[in-house]
Amino acid sequence: MSARGIYSNTSDNQWIVTSLNTQYIPIPFFGTRRVSQRLDYCFGEDDPLLYPQPYLPDRCHWSAIPRKPTDPNDARRKWWSMFGQEDFHEAASEVAGFGRWKEEALRCYRDDYLALEARVKEHCIARQKSQRTPNIVITVLHSQLESTLAFLRYTSLPFCRAQQLLRCFQRWYLELTAALDWCDVYRPFMEGQRKEPPPSSIERVGTFTVKPVDHQALYRAGIPVWQIRSIAEKGSIMSFRHVPFTMPEDLNIEKELLDNTRWIYEGASNMLTRAIAMENYLRDFCSPPDPFAAPATEPTTLDVANSSLPARPGKKPNGSRHEPYKKAHPASQPKQSETPRDKFAEISAPHSPPTPEFWIQALAGIDRTKKPDKGVVINSGYIFPDPGLFTSSDGDKLRRLVRTWLNFRIVLITRLMMRPACLASVAWYPKQWRLLLLTDSITHPSQPGSFMHNAKTQVNRMLDECLRDYGVRRRSDVATVEQYHFTWRGQRYPIGRLNDNDVLREIIWEIYELNFRTEFHALDNILRGGPRGTEPVGGPFALCPFGGL
């Protein structure tokens, strides 16, 4: 079919994706939509966990993926099962619907995961003894499995996103199991290095191929394989009669596209290219895009005098900028208007972490003579709040900043993992962060037309961008409930605990860490030449995994 997808219109006027052709794979839909996807969050015929795939030399281990057991009492079925709402613990924040899987639910994977970790270690030791490097597919899958598990345990997500992430974790586990079996069992037997045949206790998904030599090797190894004719051979087959085509209209199938449909893959029907596109999409769950690649949208409601903005105590509205890459010292330069703080300058405050001397020296050694082209737009904002906003405040203002940050912390972290990225997935201007953190009771009504009303409207728009497509909502009672409590590290505390310097230090240091990780990840993207494209295997993972938040 020439249409991008096939959509079935049911009797109640709801749309269901029934199948896909070979040229397009859509991005799953979130929240309440007229379009749904598979309940198991798999991708139909494109998913190697459920269906045999064409034999690809770069993905040969797919054929050795374990098949889903048919016995409902088989303990291995958990690797194909999905948790329900009862296994999901919703986090306390200003946004309802964010949470993570309960530890007791994830505990069922512990023994299998530890056993697989031991197999990976044995593989690496055996390769080192024979003076060979570990198989790159195994090391890559193992790295992604660890990163995904960290996200599952420590990151709050919308329920539908948590289900997809769990499916990714299951896929990486089953693929890694298959890769180890292929490298250590099946391939040595096919090459004559192993005499005893592979064990047949676990059924495999299998594959289909057009080459007899591949068919013979896979069959001898005990992997299910199907021999098919190539497209070139089909042209030589004689047709005795023509069969009329059945049009989609006769089957009540609609070919029209939805206006907002987005695609994981769009292009020629090349199996390897499609496989890489799907893998990149799944890996991006734990590897956010570069938030500094696009500028933040400068809101028109913020084009006001600086005196209208909440100012830091002890500083004039038009303070001077610190000299970069050196310890902070009294300003001696002429005053400038609206000059952002140098994010590389050391901040000396009771709640700021100590800055190592070698770090200051490393920053001072950067060649700052190179300037980007004039046409290049640079986003010099902060992906998370400027820590200086907290360390330069004290008393009630500091507690107000921290409380507001904790209320929105989950959704502000999750916005980096939105696919596709929203307008709020980039680094924000410092004054946008100040408006968010210093505007008390965002949901509380204010006088229309006032500065505070315009500021709240702008902040609400940015927060709505973070929430769209996920089926989550803002809490309506947060102004009265969260005013006297806050949640930190999964525990709910009275607001008075914010007087504890140790608690404040933990929260502020995490903001430092979040900013560092995202900037380090952005640097890694630049060093690798931009976001990953269609490379088969070989450096597809970030240098610093964005997990464990």
CSV table of N, CA and C in Angstrom, one decimal, residues 176-277:
chain,number,residue,atom,x,y,z
A,176,LEU,N,20.5,-9.5,25.3
A,176,LEU,CA,21.8,-9.8,25.9
A,176,LEU,C,22.0,-11.3,26.2
A,177,THR,N,20.9,-11.9,26.6
A,177,THR,CA,21.0,-13.4,26.8
A,177,THR,C,21.2,-14.1,25.5
A,178,ALA,N,20.5,-13.6,24.4
A,178,ALA,CA,20.7,-14.2,23.1
A,178,ALA,C,22.1,-13.9,22.6
A,179,ALA,N,22.7,-12.7,22.8
A,179,ALA,CA,24.0,-12.4,22.3
A,179,ALA,C,25.1,-13.3,23.0
A,180,LEU,N,24.9,-13.5,24.3
A,180,LEU,CA,25.9,-14.4,25.0
A,180,LEU,C,25.8,-15.8,24.5
A,181,ASP,N,24.5,-16.3,24.3
A,181,ASP,CA,24.4,-17.7,23.7
A,181,ASP,C,24.9,-17.8,22.3
A,182,TRP,N,24.8,-16.7,21.5
A,182,TRP,CA,25.3,-16.8,20.2
A,182,TRP,C,26.8,-16.8,20.1
A,183,CYS,N,27.4,-15.9,20.9
A,183,CYS,CA,28.9,-15.9,20.9
A,183,CYS,C,29.6,-17.0,21.6
A,184,ASP,N,29.0,-17.5,22.7
A,184,ASP,CA,29.7,-18.6,23.5
A,184,ASP,C,29.2,-20.0,23.2
A,185,VAL,N,28.0,-20.1,22.5
A,185,VAL,CA,27.5,-21.5,22.3
A,185,VAL,C,27.2,-21.7,20.8
A,186,TYR,N,26.4,-20.9,20.2
A,186,TYR,CA,25.9,-21.3,18.8
A,186,TYR,C,27.0,-21.0,17.8
A,187,ARG,N,27.6,-19.9,17.8
A,187,ARG,CA,28.7,-19.6,16.8
A,187,ARG,C,29.8,-20.6,16.9
A,188,PRO,N,30.4,-20.9,18.1
A,188,PRO,CA,31.5,-21.9,18.1
A,188,PRO,C,31.1,-23.2,17.6
A,189,PHE,N,29.8,-23.6,17.8
A,189,PHE,CA,29.3,-24.9,17.2
A,189,PHE,C,29.2,-24.8,15.7
A,190,MET,N,28.8,-23.7,15.1
A,190,MET,CA,28.7,-23.6,13.7
A,190,MET,C,30.0,-23.6,13.0
A,191,GLU,N,31.0,-23.0,13.7
A,191,GLU,CA,32.4,-22.9,13.2
A,191,GLU,C,33.2,-24.2,13.5
A,192,GLY,N,32.7,-25.2,14.1
A,192,GLY,CA,33.4,-26.4,14.4
A,192,GLY,C,34.3,-26.3,15.6
A,193,GLN,N,34.2,-25.2,16.4
A,193,GLN,CA,35.1,-25.1,17.6
A,193,GLN,C,34.4,-25.8,18.8
A,194,ARG,N,33.2,-26.2,18.7
A,194,ARG,CA,32.5,-26.8,19.8
A,194,ARG,C,31.9,-28.1,19.3
A,195,LYS,N,32.1,-29.2,19.9
A,195,LYS,CA,31.7,-30.5,19.5
A,195,LYS,C,30.2,-30.8,19.9
A,196,GLU,N,29.9,-30.6,21.2
A,196,GLU,CA,28.6,-30.9,21.6
A,196,GLU,C,27.6,-29.9,21.1
A,197,PRO,N,26.4,-30.4,20.7
A,197,PRO,CA,25.4,-29.5,20.1
A,197,PRO,C,24.8,-28.6,21.2
A,198,PRO,N,24.3,-27.4,20.9
A,198,PRO,CA,23.8,-26.5,21.9
A,198,PRO,C,22.6,-27.1,22.6
A,199,PRO,N,22.3,-26.8,23.8
A,199,PRO,CA,21.2,-27.3,24.5
A,199,PRO,C,19.9,-26.8,23.9
A,200,SER,N,18.9,-27.7,23.9
A,200,SER,CA,17.6,-27.4,23.3
A,200,SER,C,16.5,-27.2,24.4
A,201,SER,N,16.9,-26.9,25.7
A,201,SER,CA,15.9,-26.7,26.7
A,201,SER,C,15.1,-25.4,26.6
A,202,ILE,N,15.7,-24.4,25.9
A,202,ILE,CA,15.0,-23.1,25.7
A,202,ILE,C,14.7,-23.0,24.2
A,203,GLU,N,13.5,-22.8,23.9
A,203,GLU,CA,13.1,-22.6,22.5
A,203,GLU,C,13.5,-21.1,22.1
A,204,ARG,N,13.9,-21.0,20.8
A,204,ARG,CA,14.3,-19.7,20.3
A,204,ARG,C,13.3,-19.2,19.3
A,205,VAL,N,13.3,-17.8,19.1
A,205,VAL,CA,12.4,-17.2,18.2
A,205,VAL,C,12.6,-17.6,16.8
A,206,GLY,N,13.9,-17.7,16.4
A,206,GLY,CA,14.3,-18.2,15.1
A,206,GLY,C,14.4,-17.0,14.1
A,207,THR,N,14.5,-17.3,12.8
A,207,THR,CA,14.7,-16.3,11.8
A,207,THR,C,14.3,-17.0,10.4
A,208,PHE,N,14.3,-16.1,9.4
A,208,PHE,CA,14.1,-16.6,8.0
A,208,PHE,C,15.1,-16.0,7.1
A,209,THR,N,15.6,-16.8,6.2
A,209,THR,CA,16.7,-16.3,5.3
A,209,THR,C,16.5,-16.8,3.9
A,210,VAL,N,17.2,-16.1,3.0
A,210,VAL,CA,17.1,-16.5,1.6
A,210,VAL,C,18.4,-17.3,1.1
A,211,LYS,N,19.4,-17.4,2.0
A,211,LYS,CA,20.6,-18.0,1.6
A,211,LYS,C,20.7,-19.4,2.2
A,212,PRO,N,20.9,-20.4,1.3
A,212,PRO,CA,20.9,-21.8,1.8
A,212,PRO,C,22.0,-22.1,2.8
A,213,VAL,N,23.2,-21.4,2.7
A,213,VAL,CA,24.3,-21.6,3.6
A,213,VAL,C,23.9,-21.2,5.0
A,214,ASP,N,23.2,-20.0,5.1
A,214,ASP,CA,22.8,-19.6,6.4
A,214,ASP,C,21.7,-20.5,7.0
A,215,HIS,N,20.9,-21.0,6.1
A,215,HIS,CA,19.8,-21.9,6.5
A,215,HIS,C,20.4,-23.2,7.1
A,216,GLN,N,21.4,-23.7,6.5
A,216,GLN,CA,22.0,-25.0,6.9
A,216,GLN,C,22.7,-24.8,8.3
A,217,ALA,N,23.5,-23.7,8.4
A,217,ALA,CA,24.2,-23.5,9.7
A,217,ALA,C,23.2,-23.3,10.9
A,218,LEU,N,22.2,-22.5,10.6
A,218,LEU,CA,21.2,-22.3,11.7
A,218,LEU,C,20.5,-23.6,12.1
A,219,TYR,N,20.1,-24.4,11.1
A,219,TYR,CA,19.4,-25.6,11.3
A,219,TYR,C,20.2,-26.6,12.1
A,220,ARG,N,21.5,-26.7,11.8
A,220,ARG,CA,22.4,-27.6,12.5
A,220,ARG,C,22.6,-27.2,14.0
A,221,ALA,N,22.5,-25.9,14.2
A,221,ALA,CA,22.7,-25.4,15.6
A,221,ALA,C,21.4,-25.5,16.4
A,222,GLY,N,20.3,-25.9,15.8
A,222,GLY,CA,19.0,-26.1,16.5
A,222,GLY,C,18.2,-24.8,16.6
A,223,ILE,N,18.5,-23.8,15.8
A,223,ILE,CA,17.7,-22.6,15.8
A,223,ILE,C,16.6,-22.7,14.7
A,224,PRO,N,15.4,-22.4,15.1
A,224,PRO,CA,14.3,-22.4,14.0
A,224,PRO,C,14.6,-21.5,12.9
A,225,VAL,N,14.5,-22.0,11.7
A,225,VAL,CA,14.8,-21.2,10.5
A,225,VAL,C,13.9,-21.5,9.4
A,226,TRP,N,13.5,-20.5,8.6
A,226,TRP,CA,12.6,-20.7,7.5
A,226,TRP,C,13.3,-20.2,6.2
A,227,GLN,N,13.3,-21.0,5.2
A,227,GLN,CA,13.8,-20.7,3.9
A,227,GLN,C,12.8,-20.0,3.0
A,228,ILE,N,13.1,-18.8,2.5
A,228,ILE,CA,12.1,-18.1,1.7
A,228,ILE,C,12.8,-17.7,0.4
A,229,ARG,N,12.0,-17.4,-0.6
A,229,ARG,CA,12.5,-17.0,-1.9
A,229,ARG,C,12.8,-15.5,-1.8
A,230,SER,N,13.8,-15.1,-2.6
A,230,SER,CA,14.2,-13.7,-2.7
A,230,SER,C,13.2,-13.1,-3.6
A,231,ILE,N,13.2,-11.7,-3.6
A,231,ILE,CA,12.3,-11.0,-4.5
A,231,ILE,C,12.7,-11.3,-6.0
A,232,ALA,N,14.0,-11.4,-6.3
A,232,ALA,CA,14.4,-11.7,-7.6
A,232,ALA,C,13.8,-13.0,-8.1
A,233,GLU,N,13.7,-14.0,-7.3
A,233,GLU,CA,13.2,-15.3,-7.7
A,233,GLU,C,11.7,-15.2,-7.9
A,234,LYS,N,11.0,-14.4,-7.2
A,234,LYS,CA,9.5,-14.3,-7.4
A,234,LYS,C,9.1,-13.9,-8.8
A,235,GLY,N,10.0,-13.1,-9.5
A,235,GLY,CA,9.6,-12.7,-10.8
A,235,GLY,C,9.6,-13.9,-11.8
A,236,SER,N,10.3,-14.9,-11.5
A,236,SER,CA,10.4,-16.1,-12.4
A,236,SER,C,9.3,-17.1,-12.2
A,237,ILE,N,8.5,-16.9,-11.2
A,237,ILE,CA,7.4,-17.8,-10.9
A,237,ILE,C,6.2,-17.6,-11.8
A,238,MET,N,5.7,-18.6,-12.4
A,238,MET,CA,4.6,-18.4,-13.4
A,238,MET,C,3.3,-18.2,-12.6
A,239,SER,N,2.5,-17.3,-13.1
A,239,SER,CA,1.1,-17.1,-12.5
A,239,SER,C,0.1,-17.6,-13.5
A,240,PHE,N,-0.7,-18.5,-13.1
A,240,PHE,CA,-1.7,-19.1,-13.9
A,240,PHE,C,-3.0,-18.3,-14.1
A,241,ARG,N,-3.2,-17.5,-13.1
A,241,ARG,CA,-4.4,-16.6,-13.2
A,241,ARG,C,-4.2,-15.4,-12.3
A,242,HIS,N,-4.8,-14.3,-12.7
A,242,HIS,CA,-4.7,-13.0,-12.0
A,242,HIS,C,-5.8,-13.0,-10.9
A,243,VAL,N,-5.4,-12.6,-9.7
A,243,VAL,CA,-6.3,-12.5,-8.6
A,243,VAL,C,-6.6,-11.0,-8.3
A,244,PRO,N,-7.9,-10.7,-8.4
A,244,PRO,CA,-8.2,-9.2,-8.2
A,244,PRO,C,-7.9,-8.8,-6.7
A,245,PHE,N,-7.4,-7.6,-6.6
A,245,PHE,CA,-7.1,-7.0,-5.3
A,245,PHE,C,-8.3,-6.7,-4.6
A,246,THR,N,-8.3,-6.9,-3.3
A,246,THR,CA,-9.4,-6.4,-2.4
A,246,THR,C,-9.0,-5.0,-1.9
A,247,MET,N,-9.8,-4.1,-2.2
A,247,MET,CA,-9.5,-2.7,-1.8
A,247,MET,C,-9.8,-2.5,-0.3
A,248,PRO,N,-9.0,-1.6,0.4
A,248,PRO,CA,-9.2,-1.4,1.8
A,248,PRO,C,-10.6,-0.9,2.1
A,249,GLU,N,-11.2,-0.1,1.2
A,249,GLU,CA,-12.6,0.3,1.4
A,249,GLU,C,-13.5,-0.8,1.6
A,250,ASP,N,-13.3,-1.9,0.9
A,250,ASP,CA,-14.1,-3.1,1.1
A,250,ASP,C,-14.0,-3.8,2.4
A,251,LEU,N,-12.9,-3.5,3.1
A,251,LEU,CA,-12.6,-4.1,4.5
A,251,LEU,C,-12.9,-3.1,5.6
A,252,ASN,N,-13.4,-2.0,5.3
A,252,ASN,CA,-13.7,-0.9,6.2
A,252,ASN,C,-12.4,-0.5,6.9
A,253,ILE,N,-11.3,-0.4,6.1
A,253,ILE,CA,-10.0,0.1,6.6
A,253,ILE,C,-9.7,1.4,6.0
A,254,GLU,N,-9.3,2.4,6.8
A,254,GLU,CA,-9.0,3.7,6.4
A,254,GLU,C,-7.5,3.9,6.2
A,255,LYS,N,-7.2,4.6,5.1
A,255,LYS,CA,-5.7,4.8,4.9
A,255,LYS,C,-5.3,6.2,5.2
A,256,GLU,N,-6.3,7.1,5.6
A,256,GLU,CA,-5.9,8.5,5.8
A,256,GLU,C,-5.0,8.6,7.1
A,257,LEU,N,-4.1,9.5,7.0
A,257,LEU,CA,-3.2,9.7,8.2
A,257,LEU,C,-3.8,10.7,9.2
A,258,LEU,N,-3.4,10.5,10.4
A,258,LEU,CA,-3.7,11.5,11.4
A,258,LEU,C,-2.8,12.7,11.2
A,259,ASP,N,-3.2,13.9,11.5
A,259,ASP,CA,-2.4,15.1,11.2
A,259,ASP,C,-1.2,15.1,12.1
A,260,ASN,N,-1.3,14.6,13.3
A,260,ASN,CA,-0.1,14.8,14.3
A,260,ASN,C,0.7,13.5,14.4
A,261,THR,N,0.6,12.6,13.4
A,261,THR,CA,1.3,11.4,13.5
A,261,THR,C,2.8,11.6,13.3
A,262,ARG,N,3.7,11.1,14.2
A,262,ARG,CA,5.1,11.2,14.1
A,262,ARG,C,5.7,9.8,14.0
A,263,TRP,N,6.9,9.7,13.4
A,263,TRP,CA,7.4,8.5,13.0
A,263,TRP,C,8.8,8.2,13.7
A,264,ILE,N,9.0,6.9,14.1
A,264,ILE,CA,10.3,6.4,14.5
A,264,ILE,C,11.2,6.2,13.3
A,265,TYR,N,10.6,5.7,12.2
A,265,TYR,CA,11.3,5.5,11.0
A,265,TYR,C,10.5,5.8,9.8
A,266,GLU,N,11.1,6.4,8.8
A,266,GLU,CA,10.4,6.7,7.6
A,266,GLU,C,11.4,6.7,6.5
A,267,GLY,N,11.3,5.7,5.6
A,267,GLY,CA,12.2,5.6,4.5
A,267,GLY,C,12.1,4.3,3.8
A,268,ALA,N,13.1,3.9,3.1
A,268,ALA,CA,13.1,2.6,2.3
A,268,ALA,C,13.0,1.4,3.2
A,269,SER,N,12.5,0.3,2.6
A,269,SER,CA,12.3,-0.9,3.4
A,269,SER,C,13.6,-1.7,3.5
A,270,ASN,N,14.5,-1.1,4.3
A,270,ASN,CA,15.8,-1.8,4.6
A,270,ASN,C,15.8,-2.3,6.0
A,271,MET,N,15.9,-3.6,6.2
A,271,MET,CA,15.7,-4.1,7.5
A,271,MET,C,16.7,-3.6,8.6
A,272,LEU,N,18.0,-3.5,8.2
A,272,LEU,CA,19.0,-3.0,9.1
A,272,LEU,C,18.8,-1.6,9.5
A,273,THR,N,18.4,-0.7,8.5
A,273,THR,CA,18.1,0.7,8.8
A,273,THR,C,16.9,0.8,9.8
A,274,ARG,N,15.9,0.0,9.5
A,274,ARG,CA,14.7,0.1,10.4
A,274,ARG,C,15.1,-0.4,11.8
A,275,ALA,N,15.9,-1.5,11.9
A,275,ALA,CA,16.3,-2.0,13.2
A,275,ALA,C,17.1,-1.0,14.0
A,276,ILE,N,18.0,-0.3,13.3
A,276,ILE,CA,18.8,0.7,14.0
A,276,ILE,C,17.9,1.9,14.5
A,277,ALA,N,17.0,2.3,13.6
A,277,ALA,CA,16.1,3.4,14.0
A,277,ALA,C,15.2,3.0,15.3
